[in-house]
Coordinates of C-alpha atoms in Angstrom, one line a residue:
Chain A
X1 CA -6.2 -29.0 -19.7
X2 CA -4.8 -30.7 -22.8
X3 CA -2.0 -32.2 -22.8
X4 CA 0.0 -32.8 -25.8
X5 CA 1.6 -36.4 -25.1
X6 CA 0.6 -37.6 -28.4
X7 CA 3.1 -35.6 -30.8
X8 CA 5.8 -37.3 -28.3
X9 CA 6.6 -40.9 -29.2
X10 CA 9.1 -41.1 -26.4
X11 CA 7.0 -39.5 -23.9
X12 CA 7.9 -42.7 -21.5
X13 CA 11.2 -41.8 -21.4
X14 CA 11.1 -37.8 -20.8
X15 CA 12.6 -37.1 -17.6
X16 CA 11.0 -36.0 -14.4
X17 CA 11.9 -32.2 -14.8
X18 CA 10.3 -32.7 -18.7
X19 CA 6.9 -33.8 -17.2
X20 CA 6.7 -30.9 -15.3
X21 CA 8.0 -28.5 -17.9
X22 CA 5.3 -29.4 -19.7
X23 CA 2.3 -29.5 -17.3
X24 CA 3.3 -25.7 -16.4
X25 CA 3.3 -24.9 -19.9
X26 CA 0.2 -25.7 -20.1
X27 CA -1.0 -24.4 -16.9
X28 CA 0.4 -21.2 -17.8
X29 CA -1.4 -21.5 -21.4
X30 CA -4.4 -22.6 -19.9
X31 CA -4.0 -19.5 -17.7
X32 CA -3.9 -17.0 -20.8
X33 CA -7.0 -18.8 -22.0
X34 CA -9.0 -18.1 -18.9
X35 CA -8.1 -14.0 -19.5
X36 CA -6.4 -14.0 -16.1
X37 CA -3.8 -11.5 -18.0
X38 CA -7.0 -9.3 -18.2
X39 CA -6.5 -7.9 -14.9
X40 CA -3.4 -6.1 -16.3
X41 CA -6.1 -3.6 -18.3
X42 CA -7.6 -2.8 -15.2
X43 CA -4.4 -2.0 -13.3
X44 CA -3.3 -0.2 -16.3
X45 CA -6.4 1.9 -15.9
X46 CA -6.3 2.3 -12.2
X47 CA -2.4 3.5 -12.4
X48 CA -3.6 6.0 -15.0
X49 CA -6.6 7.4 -14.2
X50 CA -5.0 7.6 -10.3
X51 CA -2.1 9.5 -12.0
X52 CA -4.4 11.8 -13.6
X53 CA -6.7 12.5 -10.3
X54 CA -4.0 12.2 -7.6
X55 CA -2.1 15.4 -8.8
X56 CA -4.1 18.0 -7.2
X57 CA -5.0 16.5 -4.2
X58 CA -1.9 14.9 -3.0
X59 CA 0.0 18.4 -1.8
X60 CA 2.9 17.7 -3.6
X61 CA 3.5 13.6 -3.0
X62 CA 2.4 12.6 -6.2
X63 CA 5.0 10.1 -7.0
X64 CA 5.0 8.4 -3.2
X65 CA 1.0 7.8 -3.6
X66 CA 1.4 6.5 -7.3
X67 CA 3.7 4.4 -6.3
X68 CA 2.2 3.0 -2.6
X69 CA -1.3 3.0 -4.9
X70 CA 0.2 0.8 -7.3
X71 CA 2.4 -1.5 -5.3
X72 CA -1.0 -2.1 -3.2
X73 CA -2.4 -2.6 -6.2
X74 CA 0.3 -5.2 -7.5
X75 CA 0.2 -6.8 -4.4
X76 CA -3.6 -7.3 -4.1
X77 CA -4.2 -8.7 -7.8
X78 CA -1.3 -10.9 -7.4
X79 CA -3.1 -12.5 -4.0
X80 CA -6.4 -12.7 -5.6
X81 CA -4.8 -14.4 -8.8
X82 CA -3.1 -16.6 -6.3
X83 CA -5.8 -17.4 -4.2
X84 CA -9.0 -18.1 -6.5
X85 CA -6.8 -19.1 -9.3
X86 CA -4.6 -21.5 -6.8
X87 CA -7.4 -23.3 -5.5
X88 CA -9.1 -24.2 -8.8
X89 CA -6.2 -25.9 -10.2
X90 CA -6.3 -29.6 -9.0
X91 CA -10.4 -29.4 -8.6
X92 CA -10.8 -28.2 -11.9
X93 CA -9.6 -31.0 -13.1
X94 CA -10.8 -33.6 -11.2
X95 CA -14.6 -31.9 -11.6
X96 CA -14.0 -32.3 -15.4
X97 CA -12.6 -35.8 -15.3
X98 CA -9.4 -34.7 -17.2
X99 CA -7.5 -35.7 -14.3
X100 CA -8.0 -39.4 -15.4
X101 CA -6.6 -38.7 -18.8
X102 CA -3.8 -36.7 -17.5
X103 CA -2.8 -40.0 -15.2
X104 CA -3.3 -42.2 -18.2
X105 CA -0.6 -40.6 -19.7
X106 CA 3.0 -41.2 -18.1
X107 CA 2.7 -38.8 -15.4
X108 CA 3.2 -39.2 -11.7
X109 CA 0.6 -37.4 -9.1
X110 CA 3.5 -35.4 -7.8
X111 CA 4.8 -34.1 -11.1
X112 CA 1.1 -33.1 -11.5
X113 CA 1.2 -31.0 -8.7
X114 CA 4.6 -29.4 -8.9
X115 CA 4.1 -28.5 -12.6
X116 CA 0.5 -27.1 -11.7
X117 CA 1.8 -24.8 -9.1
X118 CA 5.3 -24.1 -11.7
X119 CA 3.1 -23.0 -14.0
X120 CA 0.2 -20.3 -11.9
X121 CA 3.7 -19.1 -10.4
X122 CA 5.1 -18.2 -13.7
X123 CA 2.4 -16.5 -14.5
X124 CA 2.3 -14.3 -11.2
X125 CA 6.0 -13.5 -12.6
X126 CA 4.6 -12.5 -15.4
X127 CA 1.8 -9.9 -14.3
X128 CA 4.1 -8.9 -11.2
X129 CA 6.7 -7.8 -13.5
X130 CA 3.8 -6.4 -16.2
X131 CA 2.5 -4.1 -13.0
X132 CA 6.0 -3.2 -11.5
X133 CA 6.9 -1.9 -14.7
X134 CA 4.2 0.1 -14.9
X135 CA 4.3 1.9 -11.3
X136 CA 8.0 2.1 -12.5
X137 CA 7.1 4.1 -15.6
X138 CA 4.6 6.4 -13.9
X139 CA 6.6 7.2 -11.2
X140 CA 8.9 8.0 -14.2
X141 CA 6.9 10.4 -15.3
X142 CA 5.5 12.0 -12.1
X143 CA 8.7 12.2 -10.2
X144 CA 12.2 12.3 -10.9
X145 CA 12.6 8.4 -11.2
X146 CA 14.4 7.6 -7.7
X147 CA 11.9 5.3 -6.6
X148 CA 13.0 2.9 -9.7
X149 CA 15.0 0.7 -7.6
X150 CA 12.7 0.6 -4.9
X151 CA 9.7 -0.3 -6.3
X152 CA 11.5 -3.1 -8.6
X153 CA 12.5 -4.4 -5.0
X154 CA 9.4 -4.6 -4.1
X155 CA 7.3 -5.7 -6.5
X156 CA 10.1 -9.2 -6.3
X157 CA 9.4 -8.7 -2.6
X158 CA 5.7 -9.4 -3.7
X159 CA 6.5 -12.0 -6.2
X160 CA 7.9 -14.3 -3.3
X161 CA 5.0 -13.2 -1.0
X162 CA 2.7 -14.7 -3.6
X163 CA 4.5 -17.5 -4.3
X164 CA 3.8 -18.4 -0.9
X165 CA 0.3 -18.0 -1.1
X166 CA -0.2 -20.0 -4.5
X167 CA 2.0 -23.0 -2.5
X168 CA -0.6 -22.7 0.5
X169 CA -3.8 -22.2 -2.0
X170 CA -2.4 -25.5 -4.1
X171 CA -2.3 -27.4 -0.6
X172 CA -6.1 -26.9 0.1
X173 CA -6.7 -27.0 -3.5
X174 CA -5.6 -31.0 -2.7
X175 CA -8.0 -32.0 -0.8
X176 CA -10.6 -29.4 -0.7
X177 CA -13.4 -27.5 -2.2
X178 CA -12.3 -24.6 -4.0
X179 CA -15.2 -22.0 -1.7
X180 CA -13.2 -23.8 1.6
X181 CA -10.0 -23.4 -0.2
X182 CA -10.1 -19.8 -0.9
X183 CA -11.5 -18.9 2.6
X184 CA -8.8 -21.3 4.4
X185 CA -5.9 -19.4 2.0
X186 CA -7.9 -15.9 2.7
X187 CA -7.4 -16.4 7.1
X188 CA -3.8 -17.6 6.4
X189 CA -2.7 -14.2 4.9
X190 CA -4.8 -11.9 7.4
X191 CA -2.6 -14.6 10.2
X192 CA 0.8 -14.5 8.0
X193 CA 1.0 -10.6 8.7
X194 CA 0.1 -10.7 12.1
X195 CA 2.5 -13.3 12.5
X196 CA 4.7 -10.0 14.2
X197 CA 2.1 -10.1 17.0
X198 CA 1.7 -13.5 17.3
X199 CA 5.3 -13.9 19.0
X200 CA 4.5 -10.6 21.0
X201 CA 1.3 -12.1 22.7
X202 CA 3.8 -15.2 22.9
X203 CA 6.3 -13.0 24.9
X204 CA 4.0 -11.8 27.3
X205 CA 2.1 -15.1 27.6
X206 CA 2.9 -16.3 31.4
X207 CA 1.1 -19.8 30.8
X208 CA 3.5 -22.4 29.0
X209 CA 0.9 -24.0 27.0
X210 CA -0.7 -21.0 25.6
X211 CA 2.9 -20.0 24.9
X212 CA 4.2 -23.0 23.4
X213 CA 0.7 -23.0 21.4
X214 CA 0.9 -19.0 20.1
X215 CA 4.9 -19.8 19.2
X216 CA 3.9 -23.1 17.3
X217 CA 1.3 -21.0 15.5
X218 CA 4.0 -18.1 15.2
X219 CA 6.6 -20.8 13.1
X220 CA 3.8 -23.2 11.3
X221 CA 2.0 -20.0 9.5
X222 CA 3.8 -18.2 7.0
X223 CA 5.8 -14.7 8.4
X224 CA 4.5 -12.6 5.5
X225 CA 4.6 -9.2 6.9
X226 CA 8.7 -10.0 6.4
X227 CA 7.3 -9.9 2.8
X228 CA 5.9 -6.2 2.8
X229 CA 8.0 -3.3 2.1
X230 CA 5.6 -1.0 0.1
X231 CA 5.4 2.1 2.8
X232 CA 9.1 1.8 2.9
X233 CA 9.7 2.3 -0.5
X234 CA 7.4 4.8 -1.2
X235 CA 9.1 6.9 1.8
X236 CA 12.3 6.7 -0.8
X237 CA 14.0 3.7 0.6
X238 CA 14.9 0.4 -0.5
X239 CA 14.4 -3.1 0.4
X240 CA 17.7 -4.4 2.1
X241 CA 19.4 -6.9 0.1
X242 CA 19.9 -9.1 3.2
X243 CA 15.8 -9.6 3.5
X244 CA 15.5 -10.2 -0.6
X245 CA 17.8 -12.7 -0.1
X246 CA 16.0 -14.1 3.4
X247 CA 12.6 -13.6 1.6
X248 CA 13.6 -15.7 -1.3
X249 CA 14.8 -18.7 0.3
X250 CA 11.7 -18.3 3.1
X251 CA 9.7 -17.9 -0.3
X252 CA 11.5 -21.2 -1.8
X253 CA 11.7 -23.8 1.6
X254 CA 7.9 -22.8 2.8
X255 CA 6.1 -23.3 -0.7
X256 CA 8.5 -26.5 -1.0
X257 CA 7.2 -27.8 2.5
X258 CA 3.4 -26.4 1.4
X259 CA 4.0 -28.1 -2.1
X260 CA 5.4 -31.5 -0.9
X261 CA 2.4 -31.7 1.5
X262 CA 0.3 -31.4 -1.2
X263 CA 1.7 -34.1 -3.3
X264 CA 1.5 -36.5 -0.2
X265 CA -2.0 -35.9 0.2
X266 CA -2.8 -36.0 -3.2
X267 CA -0.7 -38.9 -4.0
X268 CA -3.0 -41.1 -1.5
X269 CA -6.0 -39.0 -2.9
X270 CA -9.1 -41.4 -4.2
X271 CA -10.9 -40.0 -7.0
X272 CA -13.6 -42.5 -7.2
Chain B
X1 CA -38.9 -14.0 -36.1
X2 CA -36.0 -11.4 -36.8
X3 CA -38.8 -8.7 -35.6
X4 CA -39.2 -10.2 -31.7
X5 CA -35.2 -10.5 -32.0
X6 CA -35.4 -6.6 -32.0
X7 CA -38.1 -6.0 -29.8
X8 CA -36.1 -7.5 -27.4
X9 CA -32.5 -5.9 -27.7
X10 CA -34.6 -2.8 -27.8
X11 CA -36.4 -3.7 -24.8
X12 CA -33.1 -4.8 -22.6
X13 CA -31.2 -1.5 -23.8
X14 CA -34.6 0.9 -22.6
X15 CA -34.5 -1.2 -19.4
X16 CA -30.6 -0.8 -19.3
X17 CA -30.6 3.2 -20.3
X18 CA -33.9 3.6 -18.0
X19 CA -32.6 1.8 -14.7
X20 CA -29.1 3.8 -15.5
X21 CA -31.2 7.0 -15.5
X22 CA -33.2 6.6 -12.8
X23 CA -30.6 5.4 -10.5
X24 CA -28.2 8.6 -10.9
X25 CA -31.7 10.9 -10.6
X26 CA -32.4 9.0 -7.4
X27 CA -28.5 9.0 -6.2
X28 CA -28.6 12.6 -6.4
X29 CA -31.9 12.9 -4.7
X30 CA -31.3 10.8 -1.9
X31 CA -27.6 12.6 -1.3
X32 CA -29.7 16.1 -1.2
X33 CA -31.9 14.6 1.6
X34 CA -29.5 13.1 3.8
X35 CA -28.6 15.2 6.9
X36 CA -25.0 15.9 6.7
X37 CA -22.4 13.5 9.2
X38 CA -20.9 16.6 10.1
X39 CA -17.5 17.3 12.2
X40 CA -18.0 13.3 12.8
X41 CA -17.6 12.3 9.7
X42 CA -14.2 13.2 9.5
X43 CA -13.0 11.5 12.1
X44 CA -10.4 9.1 12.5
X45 CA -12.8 5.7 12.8
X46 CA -10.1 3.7 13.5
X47 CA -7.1 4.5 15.9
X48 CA -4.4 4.4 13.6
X49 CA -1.9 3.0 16.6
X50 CA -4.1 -0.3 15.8
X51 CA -4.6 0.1 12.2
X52 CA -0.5 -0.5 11.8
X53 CA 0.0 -4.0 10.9
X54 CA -4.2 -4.8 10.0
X55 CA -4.1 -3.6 6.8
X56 CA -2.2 -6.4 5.3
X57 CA 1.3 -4.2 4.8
X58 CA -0.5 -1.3 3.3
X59 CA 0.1 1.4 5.9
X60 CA 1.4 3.6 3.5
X61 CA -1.2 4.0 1.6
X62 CA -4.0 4.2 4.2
X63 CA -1.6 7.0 5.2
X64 CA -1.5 8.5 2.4
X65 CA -5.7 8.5 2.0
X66 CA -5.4 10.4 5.5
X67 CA -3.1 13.0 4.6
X68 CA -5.2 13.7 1.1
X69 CA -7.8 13.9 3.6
X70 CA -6.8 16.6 6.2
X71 CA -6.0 18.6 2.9
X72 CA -9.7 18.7 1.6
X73 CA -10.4 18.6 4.9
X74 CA -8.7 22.4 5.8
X75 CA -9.6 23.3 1.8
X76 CA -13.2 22.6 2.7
X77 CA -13.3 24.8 6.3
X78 CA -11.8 27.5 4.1
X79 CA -13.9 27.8 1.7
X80 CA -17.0 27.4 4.2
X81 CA -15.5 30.2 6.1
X82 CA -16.0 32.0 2.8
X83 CA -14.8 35.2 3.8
X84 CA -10.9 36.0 3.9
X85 CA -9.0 33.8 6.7
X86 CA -6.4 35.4 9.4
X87 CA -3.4 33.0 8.5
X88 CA -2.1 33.6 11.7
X89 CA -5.1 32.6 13.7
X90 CA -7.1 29.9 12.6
X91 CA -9.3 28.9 15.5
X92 CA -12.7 30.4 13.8
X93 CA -12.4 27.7 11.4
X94 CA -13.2 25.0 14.0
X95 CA -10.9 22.6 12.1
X96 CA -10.1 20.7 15.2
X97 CA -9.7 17.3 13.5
X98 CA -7.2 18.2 11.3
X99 CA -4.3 17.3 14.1
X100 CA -5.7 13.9 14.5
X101 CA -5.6 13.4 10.8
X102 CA -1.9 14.7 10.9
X103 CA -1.1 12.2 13.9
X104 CA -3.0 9.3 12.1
X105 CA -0.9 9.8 9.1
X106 CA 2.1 10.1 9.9
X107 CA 1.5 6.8 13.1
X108 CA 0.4 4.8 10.0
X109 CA 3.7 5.7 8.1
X110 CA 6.1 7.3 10.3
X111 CA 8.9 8.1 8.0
X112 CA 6.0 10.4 5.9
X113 CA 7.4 14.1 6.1
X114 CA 5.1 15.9 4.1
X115 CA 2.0 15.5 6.7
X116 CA 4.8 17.4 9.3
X117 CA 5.5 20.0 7.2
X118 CA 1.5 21.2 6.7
X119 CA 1.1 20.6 10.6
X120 CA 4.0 23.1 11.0
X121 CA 2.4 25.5 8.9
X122 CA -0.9 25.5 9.7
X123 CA -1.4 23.6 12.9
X124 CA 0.5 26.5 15.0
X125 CA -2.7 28.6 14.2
X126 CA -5.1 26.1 15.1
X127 CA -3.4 24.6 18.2
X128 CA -0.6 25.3 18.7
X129 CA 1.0 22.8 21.4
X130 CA -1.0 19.7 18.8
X131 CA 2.0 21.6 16.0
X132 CA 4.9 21.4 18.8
X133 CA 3.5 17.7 19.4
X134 CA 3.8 17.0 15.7
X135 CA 6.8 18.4 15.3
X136 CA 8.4 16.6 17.8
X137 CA 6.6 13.2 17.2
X138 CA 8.2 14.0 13.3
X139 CA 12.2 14.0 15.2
X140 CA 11.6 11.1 16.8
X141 CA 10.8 9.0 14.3
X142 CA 13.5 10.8 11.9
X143 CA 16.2 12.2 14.2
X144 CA 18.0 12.7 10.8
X145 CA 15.8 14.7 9.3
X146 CA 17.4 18.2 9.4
X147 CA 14.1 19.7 7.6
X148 CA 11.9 18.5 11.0
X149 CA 14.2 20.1 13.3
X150 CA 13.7 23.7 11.1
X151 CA 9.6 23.2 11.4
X152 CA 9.8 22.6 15.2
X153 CA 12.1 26.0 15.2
X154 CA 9.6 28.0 13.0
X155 CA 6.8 26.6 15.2
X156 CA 8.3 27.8 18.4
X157 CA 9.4 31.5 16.6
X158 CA 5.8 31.5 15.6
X159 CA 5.0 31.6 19.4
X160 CA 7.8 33.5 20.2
X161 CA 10.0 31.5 21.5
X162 CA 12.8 32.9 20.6
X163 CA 15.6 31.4 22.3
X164 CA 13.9 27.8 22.1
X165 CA 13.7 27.8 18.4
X166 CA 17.1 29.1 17.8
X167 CA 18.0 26.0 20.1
X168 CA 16.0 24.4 17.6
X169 CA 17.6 25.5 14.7
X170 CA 21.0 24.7 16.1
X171 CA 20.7 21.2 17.0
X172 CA 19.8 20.7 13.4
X173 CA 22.1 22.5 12.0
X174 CA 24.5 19.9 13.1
X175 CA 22.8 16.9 11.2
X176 CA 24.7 15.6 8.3
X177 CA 23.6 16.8 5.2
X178 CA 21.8 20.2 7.2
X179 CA 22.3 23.3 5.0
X180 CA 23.8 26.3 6.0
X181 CA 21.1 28.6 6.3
X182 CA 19.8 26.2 9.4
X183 CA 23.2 27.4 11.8
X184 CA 22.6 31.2 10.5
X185 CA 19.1 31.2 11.3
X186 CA 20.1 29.5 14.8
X187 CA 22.5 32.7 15.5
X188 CA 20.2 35.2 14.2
X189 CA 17.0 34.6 16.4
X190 CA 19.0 34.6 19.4
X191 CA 20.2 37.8 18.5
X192 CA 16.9 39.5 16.6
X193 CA 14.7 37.0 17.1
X194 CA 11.1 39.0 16.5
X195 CA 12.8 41.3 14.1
X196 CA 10.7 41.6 10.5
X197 CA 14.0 40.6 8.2
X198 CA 13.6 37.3 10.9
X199 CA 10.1 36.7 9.8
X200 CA 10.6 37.4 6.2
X201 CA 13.9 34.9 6.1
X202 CA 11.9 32.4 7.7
X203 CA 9.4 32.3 5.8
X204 CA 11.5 32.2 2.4
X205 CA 13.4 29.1 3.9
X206 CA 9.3 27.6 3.9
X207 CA 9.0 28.3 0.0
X208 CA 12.4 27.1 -0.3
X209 CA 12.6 24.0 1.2
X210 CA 8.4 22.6 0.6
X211 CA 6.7 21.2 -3.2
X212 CA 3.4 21.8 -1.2
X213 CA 1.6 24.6 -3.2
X214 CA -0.7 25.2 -0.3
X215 CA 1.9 25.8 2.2
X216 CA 4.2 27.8 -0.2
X217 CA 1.2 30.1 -1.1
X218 CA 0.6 30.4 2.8
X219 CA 4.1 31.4 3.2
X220 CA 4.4 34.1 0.2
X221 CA 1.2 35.9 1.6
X222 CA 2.7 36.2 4.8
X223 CA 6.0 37.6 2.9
X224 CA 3.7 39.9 1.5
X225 CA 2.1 41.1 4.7
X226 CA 5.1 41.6 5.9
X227 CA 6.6 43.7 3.6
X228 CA 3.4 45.6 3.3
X229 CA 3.5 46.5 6.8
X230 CA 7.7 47.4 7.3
X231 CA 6.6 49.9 3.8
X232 CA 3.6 51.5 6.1
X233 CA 6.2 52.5 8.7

């Protein structure tokens, strides 16, 4: 990562919000570099060659299986950008020494973080929106274009989902190695959708300590099936505006919490 | 110098074209001398009651890969049976998996109408208490949907049971939204229930009211036959 502190003579005196502003920059810069945008061809070809295929076998539901085939696939790039992407961001540079540079400069630990995580989450904006315009567009053209709304709610729905993820795979990414990391962040999205039958076998649980345990579990893991509305808006309906508005403050206090954790253990963090 | 440079590029694009080659001549080898999975195959590995929530929110699509399937999967009987089918019975095709397919479907997505519709059609000839099953499962999961109401009435008419499906008809004729022809059709199959102008209107409102090509080319032959035997007489 290269920062460019030097063309700023008052670099001492930029503000907080500044600091950050510019680490995500360049996180997002460094992003475009690494060809992470490159997945975009390959969903562009998936949608396409899908839309081409699907007609004569899907009896009719064309537009419903473009549209749940290219939410999925929205959905599943945007976890595996956040996920292997997310955890490489603080050990990169501490594997490359930069890090020392970087904290050379006038830069706090915490700033470091937050504009790291800023700046993979602006450009999971960025591809979300790329691939929701893209199911939007071919579900103009197979269908009659009433799943527009729908599948713009979702894909947002998706958006906060993964900024979830990228706050949990920036935690590990803190203090461990990016294999751990990525395995660690894998297990909490399998448990963040099953978070619905966690508080079931909760219910049902008759010991208190298993119950207490299952319930603890049920609000310390991310509730991400809350997140998913792809079946629903494929079936023609949309997201309520109520659970946008839930799933974006859920989206915003958890990665905060996730976020702030990982500046705590990163501030006391000893690179030597 | 320049001359190994070449003898090498050409040796890593003969290995490249080679191993290409023989892999696909091999592929297509090995897939002639494998022992087909048979009526197994098809099967539902997984029940789909469990399946809901595993898949990481994507129980639509998985649903959608199912009902794909028990379309191939009916294309493919049909075209093994070779000779021409009896639309009205289907047993001889053996197709007894394509009401767990059905079921899987529409468990995984609920809401999913189309995979009701085809089971209307085409399960009645097959089995048809699995098609009154469907049906029913379809109006429980959408009491609102007027259009499950008229397949569970077409299903019991195709048994005849006459007085049933007009019942049928009736209660969803008095959804919001129902069209008219659903309180007509209640009346008339009380009054002429097995009647031939019956058949022939029921099977228009099929056409009418389905994008499926399969089923609307199911229901114009059946016009046809129809027609062709009321002419005879």
């Amino acid at each position: 990562m290269n920062y460019d502190w030097a063309r700023r003579p008052d670099a001492t005196r930029e503000s907080m919000l500044t600091r950050i502003w510019i680490i995500a920059t360049n996180t997002f810069r460094e992003a475009v570099r690494d060809r992470i945008l490159y997945n975009l061809v390959v969903f562009a070809l998936l949608i396409i060659a899908a839309s081409v295929l699907i007609g004569d076998l899907s009896g009719g539901q064309e537009a419903r299986i473009i549209t749940n085939l290219g939410l999925a696939a929205t959905f599943i790039f945007g976890i595996s950008i956040a996920i292997f992407v997310g955890v490489s961001l603080i050990s990169k540079e501490i594997d490359k020494r930069t890090v020392f540079a970087i904290f050379a400069k006038p830069v706090g630990r915490g700033e470091f973080i937050v504009g790291r995580f800023f700046g993979l989450v602006v450009t999971l904006l960025l591809n979300i929106a790329v691939m929701g315009c893209g199911v939007i567009a071919v579900s103009m053209v197979i269908g009659d274009g009433s799943l527009t709304r729908g599948i713009a709610q979702a894909s947002l729905m998706i958006f906060f989902e993964v900024t979830v993820v990228t706050a949990i795979a920036v935690l590990f990414s803190s203090f461990s190695s990016p294999a751990l990391s990525a395995l660690l962040s894998f297990l909490i999205v399998v448990i963040g959708h099953f978070s619905g039958t966690l508080a079931m076998i909760a219910e049902r649980t008759s010991d208190g300590f298993s119950r207490t345990l299952l319930y603890g579990i049920y609000y310390l893991f991310p509730n991400l099936s809350n997140f998913t509305f792809i079946s629903e808006v494929a079936g023609g309906r949309d997201v309520p505006v109520s659970m946008m508005l839930n799933g974006l403050l859920y989206a915003a206090s958890y990665s905060a919490a996730m976020v702030a954790i990982a500046v705590m253990i990163f501030r006391r963090r000893n690179f030597k | 110098m320049k001359q190994s440079g070449f003898k090498a590029r050409f040796g890593i694009a003969v290995v490249i074209v080679v191993g290409i080659l023989s892999a696909a001549r091999l592929g297509a080898t090995m897939d002639a001398e494998r022992t087909p999975l048979g009526e197994s195959a098809t099967k539902t590995l997984f029940s789909a009651e469990k399946m809901r929530g595993a898949v990481l929110g994507l129980d639509g699509l998985i649903a959608d890969i199912y009902w794909m399937r028990s379309l191939q999967y009916i294309g493919a009987k049909i075209v093994a049976a070779g000779t021409e089918v009896n639309i009205d019975d289907l047993r001889g095709l053996e197709a007894n998996e394509l009401h767990p397919l059905l079921d899987a479907s529409t468990t995984l997505d609920p809401h999913f109408l189309a995979p009701y519709s085809y089971g209307a059609v085409v399960l009645p000839a097959i089995d048809p208490q699995k098609a009154v099953e469907l049906a029913e499962k379809g109006i429980r999961n959408n009491p609102g949907e007027w259009r499950l109401y008229q397949h569970l009435g077409f299903i019991h008419w195709r048994l005849g049971r006459f007085s049933e499906a007009s019942a049928t008809y009736r209660r969803g004729s008095e959804i919001d939204g129902a069209p008219p022809f659903m309180g007509l059709m209640a009346a008339r199959l009380s009054d002429e229930g097995g009647s031939p102008a019956v058949a022939r209107q029921m099977y228009l409102d099929v056409i009418n009211n389905t994008s499926d090509v399969q089923i609307k080319s199911i229901a114009s032959r059946r016009i046809l036959e129809i027609d062709r035997s009321e002419g005879a007489r």
